[in-house]
Short mmCIF file of C-alpha atoms in Angstrom, two decimals:
data_model
loop_
_atom_site.label_atom_id
_atom_site.label_comp_id
_atom_site.label_asym_id
_atom_site.label_seq_id
_atom_site.Cartn_x
_atom_site.Cartn_y
_atom_site.Cartn_z
CA UNK A 1 111.37 111.42 94.29
CA UNK A 2 111.98 109.40 97.35
CA UNK A 3 110.94 111.20 100.57
CA UNK A 4 112.27 114.73 99.95
CA UNK A 5 115.06 113.75 97.57
CA UNK A 6 114.71 114.34 93.88
CA UNK A 7 116.14 111.38 91.88
CA UNK A 8 115.45 112.50 88.39
CA UNK A 9 114.94 115.85 86.66
CA UNK A 10 113.18 116.51 83.31
CA UNK A 11 112.93 119.65 81.24
CA UNK A 12 109.52 120.69 79.89
CA UNK A 13 108.30 123.68 77.83
CA UNK A 14 107.33 126.64 80.11
CA UNK A 15 103.93 127.09 78.42
CA UNK A 16 103.09 123.51 79.02
CA UNK A 17 104.07 123.76 82.72
CA UNK A 18 102.05 126.84 83.27
CA UNK A 19 99.03 125.25 81.51
CA UNK A 20 99.33 122.04 83.55
CA UNK A 21 99.37 123.94 86.82
CA UNK A 22 96.35 125.96 85.71
CA UNK A 23 94.41 122.85 84.81
CA UNK A 24 95.14 121.15 88.17
CA UNK A 25 93.92 124.24 90.05
CA UNK A 26 90.80 124.37 87.88
CA UNK A 27 90.12 120.77 88.50
CA UNK A 28 90.22 121.38 92.25
CA UNK A 29 87.80 124.23 91.79
CA UNK A 30 85.37 122.07 89.89
CA UNK A 31 85.29 118.98 92.15
CA UNK A 32 83.23 120.28 95.05
CA UNK A 33 80.36 121.93 93.16
CA UNK A 34 80.04 119.26 90.47
CA UNK A 35 80.06 116.03 92.38
CA UNK A 36 77.14 116.54 94.73
CA UNK A 37 74.90 118.30 92.34
CA UNK A 38 75.35 116.23 89.15
CA UNK A 39 75.67 112.74 90.56
CA UNK A 40 79.03 112.49 88.88
CA UNK A 41 81.08 109.40 89.54
CA UNK A 42 84.49 111.10 89.28
CA UNK A 43 86.24 114.24 88.26
CA UNK A 44 89.68 113.89 86.75
CA UNK A 45 92.19 115.11 84.29
CA UNK A 46 92.68 113.64 80.76
CA UNK A 47 94.74 114.32 77.71
CA UNK A 48 93.58 117.15 75.39
CA UNK A 49 93.98 117.60 71.65
CA UNK A 50 95.47 121.09 72.21
CA UNK A 51 99.19 121.51 72.46
CA UNK A 52 101.28 123.88 74.59
CA UNK A 53 104.92 124.37 73.70
CA UNK A 54 104.64 121.41 71.35
CA UNK A 55 103.38 119.01 74.02
CA UNK A 56 99.71 117.76 74.29
CA UNK A 57 97.80 119.59 76.99
CA UNK A 58 95.21 118.56 79.52
CA UNK A 59 91.47 118.86 80.03
CA UNK A 60 89.05 118.07 82.89
CA UNK A 61 86.84 115.03 82.51
CA UNK A 62 83.68 114.36 84.49
CA UNK A 63 82.14 110.93 84.44
CA UNK A 64 78.43 111.11 85.15
CA UNK A 65 75.00 109.78 84.35
CA UNK A 66 73.65 110.84 80.87
CA UNK A 67 70.75 112.80 82.53
CA UNK A 68 73.20 114.85 84.58
CA UNK A 69 75.60 115.81 81.77
CA UNK A 70 73.60 118.97 81.04
CA UNK A 71 74.62 120.52 84.42
CA UNK A 72 78.37 119.99 83.72
CA UNK A 73 80.00 123.22 82.63
CA UNK A 74 81.77 123.32 79.31
CA UNK A 75 84.81 125.08 80.80
CA UNK A 76 86.18 126.17 84.18
CA UNK A 77 88.64 129.11 84.35
CA UNK A 78 89.16 128.70 80.59
CA UNK A 79 89.90 124.92 80.88
CA UNK A 80 87.85 122.51 78.70
CA UNK A 81 85.48 120.22 80.66
CA UNK A 82 84.33 117.08 79.00
CA UNK A 83 81.40 115.04 80.21
CA UNK A 84 81.49 111.27 79.64
CA UNK A 85 79.33 108.34 80.63
CA UNK A 86 80.51 106.83 83.92
CA UNK A 87 81.88 103.30 83.70
CA UNK A 88 81.32 100.25 85.76
CA UNK A 89 84.83 99.86 87.16
CA UNK A 90 85.62 96.53 88.82
CA UNK A 91 88.57 95.68 91.02
CA UNK A 92 88.88 92.05 89.83
CA UNK A 93 92.48 92.17 88.76
CA UNK A 94 95.50 93.00 90.87
CA UNK A 95 98.51 93.51 88.60
CA UNK A 96 101.74 95.08 89.54
CA UNK A 97 105.13 95.06 87.93
CA UNK A 98 107.85 95.82 90.55
CA UNK A 99 111.42 94.89 89.77
CA UNK A 100 111.47 92.64 92.91
CA UNK A 101 109.44 89.64 91.97
CA UNK A 102 107.54 88.07 94.87
CA UNK A 103 104.64 85.71 95.44
CA UNK A 104 101.12 86.93 94.32
CA UNK A 105 102.38 88.81 91.23
CA UNK A 106 101.31 87.88 87.72
CA UNK A 107 103.19 85.28 85.70
CA UNK A 108 102.24 84.27 82.17
CA UNK A 109 102.82 81.10 80.30
CA UNK A 110 103.78 81.77 76.65
CA UNK A 111 103.79 79.25 73.88
CA UNK A 112 103.33 78.98 70.13
CA UNK A 113 101.19 76.57 68.22
CA UNK A 114 100.29 76.51 64.53
CA UNK A 115 102.10 79.79 63.95
CA UNK A 116 100.09 81.59 66.64
CA UNK A 117 101.06 82.70 70.10
CA UNK A 118 99.07 81.95 73.26
CA UNK A 119 99.16 83.10 76.84
CA UNK A 120 98.15 81.29 79.96
CA UNK A 121 97.55 83.74 82.88
CA UNK A 122 98.45 82.81 86.38
CA UNK A 123 99.92 83.94 89.66
CA UNK A 124 103.48 83.46 91.06
CA UNK A 125 103.53 81.27 94.13
CA UNK A 126 106.83 82.36 95.57
CA UNK A 127 110.61 82.59 94.79
CA UNK A 128 112.05 79.28 95.94
CA UNK A 129 115.20 77.22 95.61
CA UNK A 130 115.17 73.83 93.79
CA UNK A 131 116.90 70.69 94.96
CA UNK A 132 120.24 72.01 93.64
CA UNK A 133 119.91 75.38 95.30
CA UNK A 134 119.05 77.31 92.23
CA UNK A 135 116.66 80.28 92.51
CA UNK A 136 113.35 79.58 90.76
CA UNK A 137 109.85 81.16 90.71
CA UNK A 138 107.09 78.66 91.57
CA UNK A 139 103.78 78.64 89.76
CA UNK A 140 101.19 76.16 88.43
CA UNK A 141 102.25 73.79 85.65
CA UNK A 142 98.87 73.68 83.99
CA UNK A 143 99.28 77.29 82.83
CA UNK A 144 101.15 75.80 79.82
CA UNK A 145 97.99 73.86 78.93
CA UNK A 146 99.27 73.22 75.41
CA UNK A 147 101.09 70.28 76.92
CA UNK A 148 98.60 68.48 79.22
CA UNK A 149 100.18 65.82 81.42
CA UNK A 150 103.57 66.53 79.77
CA UNK A 151 106.58 68.40 80.93
CA UNK A 152 106.48 72.12 80.22
CA UNK A 153 110.26 72.46 80.53
CA UNK A 154 111.77 74.96 78.16
CA UNK A 155 108.49 76.89 77.68
CA UNK A 156 108.64 80.67 78.11
CA UNK A 157 107.26 82.83 80.82
CA UNK A 158 106.66 86.56 81.03
CA UNK A 159 105.75 88.77 84.02
CA UNK A 160 103.00 91.09 82.82
CA UNK A 161 104.45 91.97 79.34
CA UNK A 162 108.07 91.82 80.43
CA UNK A 163 110.34 88.87 79.67
CA UNK A 164 110.96 86.71 82.68
CA UNK A 165 112.52 83.33 81.77
CA UNK A 166 111.86 79.64 80.97
CA UNK A 167 110.49 76.68 82.79
CA UNK A 168 113.44 74.76 84.36
CA UNK A 169 111.38 71.94 86.00
CA UNK A 170 107.80 70.91 85.90
CA UNK A 171 105.61 68.28 87.57
CA UNK A 172 102.12 67.50 86.23
CA UNK A 173 100.62 65.56 89.14
CA UNK A 174 101.44 68.04 91.96
CA UNK A 175 100.88 70.71 89.35
CA UNK A 176 103.81 72.98 89.86
CA UNK A 177 106.48 74.55 87.62
CA UNK A 178 109.79 76.09 88.59
CA UNK A 179 110.69 78.98 86.29
CA UNK A 180 114.31 80.12 85.82
CA UNK A 181 114.73 83.90 85.68
CA UNK A 182 116.76 85.02 82.67
CA UNK A 183 115.83 88.76 82.70
CA UNK A 184 118.71 90.40 84.50
CA UNK A 185 116.76 93.60 85.11
CA UNK A 186 114.46 91.75 87.47
CA UNK A 187 115.27 90.15 90.89
CA UNK A 188 113.61 87.53 93.04
CA UNK A 189 112.64 88.54 96.58
CA UNK A 190 111.14 86.31 99.26
CA UNK A 191 107.70 87.51 100.26
CA UNK A 192 103.99 87.78 99.16
CA UNK A 193 102.77 90.85 97.46
CA UNK A 194 99.28 91.49 98.68
CA UNK A 195 97.07 94.29 97.32
CA UNK A 196 98.62 97.00 99.45
CA UNK A 197 101.69 95.49 101.21
CA UNK A 198 104.33 92.85 100.93
CA UNK A 199 104.54 90.17 103.63
CA UNK A 200 107.76 88.41 104.52
CA UNK A 201 107.56 84.64 104.55
CA UNK A 202 108.94 82.72 107.67
CA UNK A 203 108.27 79.16 106.57
CA UNK A 204 105.66 76.51 105.97
CA UNK A 205 103.31 74.28 108.02
CA UNK A 206 104.43 70.60 108.33
CA UNK A 207 101.88 67.87 107.93
CA UNK A 208 100.97 67.67 111.56
CA UNK A 209 100.39 71.38 111.80
CA UNK A 210 98.14 71.24 108.67
CA UNK A 211 96.04 68.55 110.35
CA UNK A 212 95.59 70.84 113.36
CA UNK A 213 94.50 73.67 111.10
CA UNK A 214 91.96 71.34 109.44
CA UNK A 215 90.61 69.98 112.70
CA UNK A 216 89.95 73.50 114.00
CA UNK A 217 88.74 74.89 110.67
CA UNK A 218 91.33 77.71 110.72
CA UNK A 219 91.29 80.56 108.21
CA UNK A 220 93.66 80.54 105.25
CA UNK A 221 94.31 83.34 102.81
CA UNK A 222 95.25 83.06 99.15
CA UNK A 223 96.61 85.79 96.84
CA UNK A 224 95.81 85.70 93.16
CA UNK A 225 95.82 88.25 90.35
CA UNK A 226 92.19 87.77 89.43
CA UNK A 227 90.47 88.00 92.78
CA UNK A 228 93.18 89.41 95.05
CA UNK A 229 93.57 88.44 98.62
CA UNK A 230 90.58 86.39 99.83
CA UNK A 231 90.07 84.20 102.98
CA UNK A 232 88.29 80.93 103.79
CA UNK A 233 88.60 77.96 106.06
CA UNK A 234 90.82 74.96 105.47
CA UNK A 235 88.43 71.95 105.48
CA UNK A 236 90.56 69.06 104.16
CA UNK A 237 94.06 67.88 103.48
CA UNK A 238 96.00 65.03 101.77
CA UNK A 239 93.37 65.06 99.06
CA UNK A 240 93.55 63.55 95.54
CA UNK A 241 91.19 65.34 93.27
CA UNK A 242 91.07 62.60 90.68
CA UNK A 243 91.38 65.27 88.04
CA UNK A 244 93.50 63.51 85.36
CA UNK A 245 97.16 63.97 85.79
CA UNK A 246 96.90 67.05 88.08
CA UNK A 247 95.67 64.98 91.09
CA UNK A 248 98.00 66.66 93.67
CA UNK A 249 99.50 63.35 94.65
CA UNK A 250 97.21 62.82 97.60
CA UNK A 251 98.66 66.00 99.19
CA UNK A 252 95.96 68.55 98.25
CA UNK A 253 94.66 70.95 100.80
CA UNK A 254 91.16 72.26 100.31
CA UNK A 255 89.98 75.78 101.42
CA UNK A 256 86.28 76.43 101.47
CA UNK A 257 84.29 79.67 101.33
CA UNK A 258 87.14 81.42 99.61
CA UNK A 259 86.83 83.49 96.39
CA UNK A 260 89.07 82.04 93.73
CA UNK A 261 89.13 82.44 89.98
CA UNK A 262 90.82 81.65 86.71
CA UNK A 263 94.19 83.45 86.80
CA UNK A 264 94.64 82.72 90.61
CA UNK A 265 96.34 79.39 89.80
CA UNK A 266 99.89 79.19 91.12
CA UNK A 267 99.30 81.73 93.82
CA UNK A 268 100.32 81.23 97.48
CA UNK A 269 97.95 79.88 100.22
CA UNK A 270 99.12 80.99 103.68
CA UNK A 271 98.23 82.08 107.13
CA UNK A 272 99.59 85.22 108.91
CA UNK A 273 101.23 84.24 112.13
CA UNK A 274 103.13 86.08 114.84
CA UNK A 275 106.70 84.84 114.67
CA UNK A 276 108.94 86.22 117.43
CA UNK A 277 106.82 89.30 117.75
CA UNK A 278 106.55 89.99 114.01
CA UNK A 279 103.71 89.13 111.57
CA UNK A 280 104.83 86.71 108.88
CA UNK A 281 103.16 84.67 106.17
CA UNK A 282 103.41 80.86 106.88
CA UNK A 283 102.83 78.86 103.83
CA UNK A 284 100.06 76.25 103.52
CA UNK A 285 100.10 75.40 99.75
CA UNK A 286 99.72 77.06 96.32
CA UNK A 287 96.44 77.31 94.43
CA UNK A 288 95.87 75.03 91.50
CA UNK A 289 92.10 74.18 91.38
CA UNK A 290 88.79 75.90 91.92
CA UNK A 291 85.22 74.61 92.20
CA UNK A 292 81.73 75.78 93.30
CA UNK A 293 81.83 78.21 90.26
CA UNK A 294 78.90 80.59 90.58
CA UNK A 295 80.14 83.95 89.32
CA UNK A 296 82.39 85.77 86.78
CA UNK A 297 84.76 88.69 87.00
CA UNK A 298 85.97 91.02 84.20
CA UNK A 299 89.75 90.89 84.02
CA UNK A 300 92.13 92.20 81.28
CA UNK A 301 89.22 92.40 78.79
CA UNK A 302 87.78 88.91 79.40
CA UNK A 303 85.32 87.27 81.80
CA UNK A 304 86.82 84.74 84.23
CA UNK A 305 84.97 82.13 86.23
CA UNK A 306 84.91 82.64 90.04
CA UNK A 307 84.38 79.84 92.48
CA UNK A 308 84.05 79.54 96.28
CA UNK A 309 86.38 76.54 97.00
CA UNK A 310 90.03 76.18 96.27
CA UNK A 311 92.43 73.34 96.32
CA UNK A 312 96.20 73.22 96.04
CA UNK A 313 99.38 71.18 96.59
CA UNK A 314 100.69 71.27 100.12
CA UNK A 315 103.93 73.02 100.87
CA UNK A 316 105.26 70.36 103.21
CA UNK A 317 105.05 67.82 100.35
CA UNK A 318 107.08 70.05 98.02
CA UNK A 319 109.70 70.35 100.73
CA UNK A 320 109.75 66.67 101.82
CA UNK A 321 109.47 64.98 98.36
CA UNK A 322 110.99 67.53 96.01
CA UNK A 323 113.45 69.32 98.29
CA UNK A 324 112.03 72.73 97.33
CA UNK A 325 112.91 75.32 99.92
CA UNK A 326 112.32 79.10 100.59
#
C-alpha cells in the first residue's frame, strides 16, 4: 500500500487468513501480562510447523531469561507459545536495499582469486559524475584489496547481494573508485541515506572553508554501514597519512572523536547546513582510514574493529584535480 491506495493484491487460503488474524490477536493479549512478570525481552510472532490451507502457520515467540521461562504459558487462546533464550542484539550494521542508490548505503567489492570468490565490504560515498559527465558511484578503492596500489578498473561490485556494476576508474593514492552502474533495475539518486532519513546534498566545502572548520573545531558527521551515522570534530586537513600508496595526496581531512569501523570505508563525511532555509548535507570528504582502534562490533556474522578517529580524501580535491562533480 501507499497511503490508502492498494498497489498489489494477493490471494491466500481462507483457513490461513483466519489463523493469522487469530494469532495476531492472541499475541496482543499475551504482551501485557508476560513482559512485566517474566522479564522477557520481546514477544513476537514466528513461523510454525503447522500448516493451514497448505501454508505454514504462525506461533507466538517469547524471548526471555532461562529462569523466567517457567512462567511463560504454553499456549494463549489455543495458539502455541514458544519460550526462547533472549539474544544480545546489536545495532552495528545499517543495511538497506532501496532501488534508488544514494550515499551511505552498502557497496561490496567482488573478486576471484585461486578459484575462490571474495568480498570487500564498504560504504557508498555518493553518486557523482566523472570528468566526462558519466554517472558513477563513489567508494573507496582499497575495498578491492586483492590489487594493492594497482588499478581496480574492471572489478565487479554488488549492492548488498544484488548486482551493481564494475569499476570504471580508480585511484590508489587518494583512495577512491568510481563504479559504473550496469544493473538497469537500480537508479542513482543524489543524497545521503542516514539511518532514518535521506538528506539532499547541496555541494562541498572548498579548501578555505575546510580550514575555517578546522580552526574552529567544527563537528562533522560520517555515515557508514558498520557504525551508522556518528559525529566528531574536524581537527586537521591536507594531511598525508604515509600509509603506502593510499596517502590521500596531502589532501586528507581528519575527524577526531568519531566512531568509525571496518566497512565504513568509502562513506561520506559531511556537515548539515541551512541552505536557503532548507537543511542540506554539505560534503567534507569520504572515509578511507580509521585509527585509535579500541573496540569491536558484530556485523554480518563477523567482528569488525572500531576506532575513534577517521581520515578521508577531501571533496574539494576530487573536484579541483579530478573534475568529479555531484
